[in-house]
Coordinates of C-alpha atoms in Angstrom, one line a residue:
V845 CA 126.4 119.4 111.7
G846 CA 127.5 122.1 114.3
S847 CA 125.8 124.1 116.9
G848 CA 122.8 126.1 115.6
A849 CA 122.2 123.8 112.7
Y850 CA 118.6 122.6 112.0
V851 CA 117.9 119.0 111.6
V852 CA 114.5 117.4 110.9
I853 CA 113.6 114.0 112.4
S854 CA 110.7 111.7 111.9
R855 CA 109.6 108.1 112.6
D856 CA 107.2 105.4 111.8
D857 CA 104.4 104.5 114.3
H858 CA 106.1 101.8 116.4
R859 CA 106.5 102.7 120.1
T860 CA 110.1 101.6 120.1
T861 CA 111.0 104.0 117.3
R862 CA 109.3 106.8 119.4
M863 CA 111.7 106.0 122.2
I864 CA 114.8 105.9 119.9
K865 CA 113.7 109.2 118.3
R866 CA 113.4 111.0 121.6
G867 CA 116.9 109.8 122.6
L868 CA 118.3 111.1 119.3
I869 CA 116.5 114.4 119.8
S870 CA 117.9 114.8 123.3
G871 CA 121.5 114.0 122.0
L872 CA 121.1 116.6 119.2
L873 CA 119.7 119.3 121.6
S874 CA 122.7 118.7 124.0
T875 CA 125.1 119.7 121.1
G876 CA 123.2 122.9 120.3
V877 CA 121.4 121.5 117.3
N878 CA 117.9 122.7 116.6
V879 CA 115.4 119.9 115.8
G880 CA 112.2 119.9 113.7
D881 CA 110.1 117.0 115.1
M882 CA 107.8 115.7 112.3
L883 CA 106.4 113.1 114.7
S884 CA 105.1 110.1 112.6
S885 CA 105.7 110.7 108.9
S886 CA 106.2 108.7 105.7
I887 CA 109.8 108.7 104.4
P888 CA 109.2 110.6 101.2
V889 CA 107.4 113.4 103.0
A890 CA 110.3 113.6 105.5
R891 CA 112.9 113.8 102.6
Y892 CA 110.9 116.4 100.8
E893 CA 110.8 118.7 103.9
I894 CA 114.5 119.0 104.1
G895 CA 115.6 122.4 102.9
N896 CA 112.1 124.0 102.9
D897 CA 112.5 125.6 106.3
G898 CA 116.4 125.7 106.5
E899 CA 117.0 122.1 107.5
I900 CA 120.4 120.8 106.5
E901 CA 119.9 117.1 107.2
G902 CA 117.3 114.6 108.3
I903 CA 116.9 111.4 110.2
H904 CA 114.2 108.8 110.0
I905 CA 113.7 105.9 112.5
R906 CA 111.6 102.9 111.7
Q907 CA 111.1 99.3 112.6
S908 CA 112.8 97.2 109.9
P909 CA 110.2 96.1 107.2
Y910 CA 112.2 92.8 106.9
D911 CA 112.9 91.9 110.5
A912 CA 110.7 93.0 113.5
R913 CA 113.7 92.7 115.8
L914 CA 115.7 95.5 114.2
I915 CA 115.3 99.3 114.1
D916 CA 116.7 101.3 111.1
I917 CA 118.1 104.7 111.6
K918 CA 118.2 106.5 108.2
F919 CA 120.3 109.7 107.7
F920 CA 119.5 112.1 104.9
D921 CA 121.7 114.8 103.3
K922 CA 120.6 118.3 102.5
F923 CA 119.0 117.1 99.2
G924 CA 117.0 114.4 100.9
G925 CA 119.2 111.5 99.7
D926 CA 121.1 109.0 101.8
I927 CA 124.4 110.3 103.3
S928 CA 127.6 108.9 102.0
I929 CA 129.4 105.9 103.4
N930 CA 132.2 108.2 104.7
Q931 CA 129.6 110.2 106.6
E932 CA 128.1 107.0 108.0
K933 CA 131.6 105.9 109.2
S934 CA 132.3 109.3 110.8
I935 CA 129.1 109.2 112.7
E936 CA 129.8 105.6 113.9
Q937 CA 133.3 106.6 115.0
L938 CA 132.0 109.6 116.9
F939 CA 129.3 107.5 118.5
F940 CA 131.6 104.7 119.7
R941 CA 134.3 107.1 120.9
E942 CA 131.7 109.3 122.6
D943 CA 133.5 112.3 121.2
F944 CA 130.7 114.8 121.2
K945 CA 130.8 118.6 121.6
R946 CA 128.4 119.7 124.4
A947 CA 126.6 123.0 124.3
N948 CA 126.5 125.5 127.2
M949 CA 123.3 125.7 129.1
D950 CA 122.2 128.8 127.3
E951 CA 123.1 127.3 123.8
V952 CA 121.0 124.1 124.0
G953 CA 119.1 123.5 120.8
E954 CA 115.3 124.1 120.4
I955 CA 112.5 121.7 119.3
T956 CA 110.0 122.9 116.8
I957 CA 107.2 121.2 114.8
P958 CA 107.6 121.8 111.0
P959 CA 104.1 123.3 110.5
R960 CA 103.8 122.9 106.7
A961 CA 105.6 119.6 105.9
L962 CA 102.4 117.9 104.5
E963 CA 101.4 121.1 102.7
Y964 CA 104.8 121.5 101.1
Y965 CA 104.7 117.9 99.8
K966 CA 101.1 118.1 98.5
T967 CA 101.6 121.5 96.8
G968 CA 104.9 120.4 95.2
Y969 CA 103.4 117.1 94.0
L970 CA 100.2 118.7 92.5
D971 CA 102.2 121.6 90.8
I972 CA 104.3 119.1 88.8
I973 CA 101.5 116.6 88.1
K974 CA 99.0 119.2 86.9
K975 CA 101.5 120.8 84.6
K976 CA 101.8 117.6 82.6
Q977 CA 98.2 116.7 81.7
T978 CA 94.7 116.2 83.1
I979 CA 94.3 112.8 84.7
N980 CA 91.8 110.7 83.0
K981 CA 88.9 109.3 85.1
I982 CA 90.2 105.9 86.1
K983 CA 89.5 103.5 88.9
I984 CA 92.3 102.0 90.9
V985 CA 92.8 100.0 94.1
I986 CA 95.6 101.0 96.5
D987 CA 96.7 99.0 99.5
Y988 CA 98.3 101.5 101.9
A989 CA 99.8 98.7 104.1
H990 CA 98.9 100.5 107.2
S991 CA 101.4 103.3 106.4
S992 CA 101.4 107.0 107.1
A993 CA 101.0 107.6 103.4
S994 CA 97.3 107.2 104.1
M995 CA 97.5 110.5 106.0
V996 CA 98.5 112.6 102.8
F997 CA 97.9 110.6 99.6
P998 CA 94.1 110.3 99.6
A999 CA 93.8 114.1 99.5
I1000 CA 96.2 114.4 96.5
L1001 CA 94.4 111.7 94.6
G1002 CA 91.1 113.4 95.4
E1003 CA 92.3 116.6 93.8
L1004 CA 93.4 114.7 90.7
G1005 CA 90.0 113.1 90.4
V1006 CA 91.1 109.5 90.6
D1007 CA 88.5 107.0 91.7
V1008 CA 90.2 105.0 94.5
V1009 CA 89.3 102.0 96.5
A1010 CA 91.6 102.1 99.5
L1011 CA 92.7 99.0 101.5
N1012 CA 94.4 99.1 104.9
A1013 CA 94.2 103.0 104.9
Y1014 CA 94.8 103.3 108.6
I1015 CA 98.0 103.2 110.7
D1016 CA 98.8 100.1 112.6
A1017 CA 102.1 99.8 114.5
K1018 CA 101.8 96.1 114.7
K1019 CA 101.8 95.6 111.0
I1020 CA 104.9 97.5 110.0
T1021 CA 107.1 94.4 109.3
K1022 CA 105.7 91.9 106.9
T1023 CA 106.9 88.2 106.4
K1024 CA 107.3 86.9 102.9
E1025 CA 104.1 85.0 103.3
E1026 CA 102.2 88.0 104.5
F1027 CA 103.6 90.1 101.6
S1028 CA 102.4 87.5 99.1
E1029 CA 99.0 87.3 100.8
S1030 CA 98.5 91.0 100.5
L1031 CA 99.4 91.0 96.8
N1032 CA 97.0 88.1 96.2
Q1033 CA 94.2 89.9 98.1
L1034 CA 94.9 93.0 96.0
S1035 CA 94.8 91.0 92.8
D1036 CA 91.4 89.5 93.8
I1037 CA 89.9 92.9 94.5
V1038 CA 91.2 94.5 91.2
T1039 CA 89.5 91.8 89.2
T1040 CA 86.3 91.8 91.2
L1041 CA 85.8 95.5 90.9
K1042 CA 87.1 95.6 87.3
A1043 CA 89.6 98.3 88.3
S1044 CA 92.2 99.7 85.9
A1045 CA 95.2 98.6 88.2
G1046 CA 96.1 97.9 91.7
F1047 CA 99.0 99.2 93.8
L1048 CA 100.6 98.1 97.0
I1049 CA 102.6 100.8 98.8
D1050 CA 105.1 99.6 101.4
N1051 CA 104.9 100.9 104.9
G1052 CA 107.6 103.5 104.4
A1053 CA 105.9 104.7 101.2
E1054 CA 109.2 104.2 99.2
K1055 CA 108.4 100.9 97.3
L1056 CA 105.5 100.3 94.9
F1057 CA 104.2 96.9 93.6
L1058 CA 101.8 96.6 90.7
V1059 CA 98.9 94.5 89.7
D1060 CA 97.4 94.9 86.1
E1061 CA 93.7 95.2 85.2
K1062 CA 93.5 91.3 84.8
G1063 CA 94.7 90.8 88.3
K1064 CA 98.2 89.6 87.3
I1065 CA 100.9 90.5 89.9
M1066 CA 103.9 91.9 88.1
D1067 CA 107.3 90.7 89.1
D1068 CA 109.9 93.4 89.9
E1069 CA 111.5 93.5 86.5
T1070 CA 108.3 93.6 84.6
A1071 CA 107.0 96.4 86.8
M1072 CA 110.3 98.3 86.1
L1073 CA 110.0 97.8 82.3
V1074 CA 106.3 99.0 82.4
M1075 CA 107.2 102.1 84.3
A1076 CA 110.1 102.7 82.0
Y1077 CA 107.9 102.4 79.0
L1078 CA 105.4 104.8 80.4
V1079 CA 108.2 107.3 81.1
M1080 CA 109.5 107.0 77.5
I1081 CA 106.1 107.7 75.9
T1082 CA 105.5 110.6 78.3
Y1083 CA 108.9 112.4 78.3
K1084 CA 110.0 111.8 74.7
K1085 CA 113.8 112.0 75.5
G1086 CA 116.3 111.7 78.3
T1087 CA 118.2 109.1 80.3
I1088 CA 117.0 106.4 82.6
A1089 CA 119.1 104.8 85.2
V1090 CA 118.9 101.2 86.4
P1091 CA 121.3 98.9 88.3
V1092 CA 124.0 96.8 86.5
T1093 CA 122.0 93.6 87.3
V1094 CA 119.0 94.6 85.2
S1095 CA 118.7 92.5 82.0
S1096 CA 119.5 94.0 78.5
V1097 CA 115.7 94.1 77.7
I1098 CA 115.7 97.7 79.1
D1099 CA 118.4 98.6 76.6
E1100 CA 116.3 97.2 73.7
L1101 CA 113.3 99.1 74.9
A1102 CA 115.3 102.3 75.3
E1103 CA 116.8 102.0 71.7
K1104 CA 113.2 101.9 70.3
F1105 CA 112.4 105.2 71.9
D1106 CA 115.8 106.8 71.4
F1107 CA 116.5 106.9 75.2
K1108 CA 119.8 106.3 76.9
V1109 CA 120.3 103.9 79.7
K1110 CA 122.8 104.6 82.6
R1111 CA 124.0 101.7 84.7
T1112 CA 124.5 102.2 88.5
G1113 CA 125.6 100.1 91.5
T1114 CA 123.1 98.0 93.3
S1115 CA 123.0 99.8 96.6
P1116 CA 120.2 102.3 97.3
R1117 CA 122.8 105.0 97.8
N1118 CA 124.4 104.4 94.4
I1119 CA 121.0 104.2 92.7
M1120 CA 119.9 107.6 94.3
N1121 CA 123.2 109.1 93.3
A1122 CA 122.3 108.6 89.6
T1123 CA 119.8 111.5 90.0
K1124 CA 122.7 113.9 90.2
D1125 CA 123.0 113.6 86.4
E1126 CA 120.8 116.3 85.1
N1127 CA 119.9 114.2 82.0
V1128 CA 118.4 111.4 84.1
I1129 CA 114.7 111.7 84.3
F1130 CA 113.8 108.3 85.8
V1131 CA 115.6 105.8 88.1
A1132 CA 114.5 102.4 89.1
D1133 CA 116.1 99.8 91.5
C1134 CA 114.2 96.8 90.1
R1135 CA 112.9 96.1 93.6
G1136 CA 109.9 98.3 93.6
G1137 CA 111.7 101.5 94.0
F1138 CA 111.2 104.4 91.4
I1139 CA 112.7 107.9 91.4
F1140 CA 111.5 110.9 89.5
P1141 CA 114.2 113.6 90.0
E1142 CA 111.8 116.3 88.8
F1143 CA 110.0 115.9 92.1
Q1144 CA 112.7 114.6 94.5
Q1145 CA 115.9 112.7 94.4
A1146 CA 114.7 109.7 96.3
F1147 CA 112.3 106.7 96.2
D1148 CA 108.7 107.8 96.5
A1149 CA 105.9 105.3 95.9
M1150 CA 103.2 108.0 96.0
Y1151 CA 104.7 110.0 93.2
S1152 CA 105.4 106.8 91.2

């Protein structure tokens, strides 16, 4: 990115990711890059921060949600989306060749703490939601899955007047990765609580706050495609016109639904990068990956379970 550039960096709450993040910060500083250290942060908040205070790229380090032995290092571009494959390859080549430019002692980068990241996210979120309509008084159950979304989302829901029963709304570094059995158990528990409390719906937010999983008012756990169709239907009756983007693997049911509401469907590749790239089309108002990921470009061009 060049000496003098400003990059924001964040992590989850695992102690290993703290170590990796500090190593990355040291490397960036040694090349003259200024670093905004967001400490522990959810991925959507980190993405949303990019550009607000002059950041040109971002990095997020997390323990893999699928394999506790792996660490993911996610690189974001100036729009908060994933960097391109070519950029990834360039970074890998520079890393393995150890071909770095070093800064002079008086040109070493500076570390700052972005002071208003949560405030930017909360304000941007509420500005858009409140322009649409008043939220009806409803009761929902949210499983935060021990994620850092629990640091920002309750305050947003409180301002919207939503009655929320919160589960696992505290950070636990030992519960970032879930096995398939643990994930199913969490959904079943959410289903039981929704029916017991007679709530309108239940939501499970993944630890990175990117993916969202739905339970209806009867406690039925929606499979990924049904959840995508329900979300698409809600978009179509809310926005009245536009284009929705889904991967090529999604069934033709989405085309039949779109035809009824005079919407267009755009097909994308199946990788998260290709799916996010669909937001660059100004006519696209909703993107889904059929794996719990939803994007509303009006807010940000990346997956965000809290906005969804």
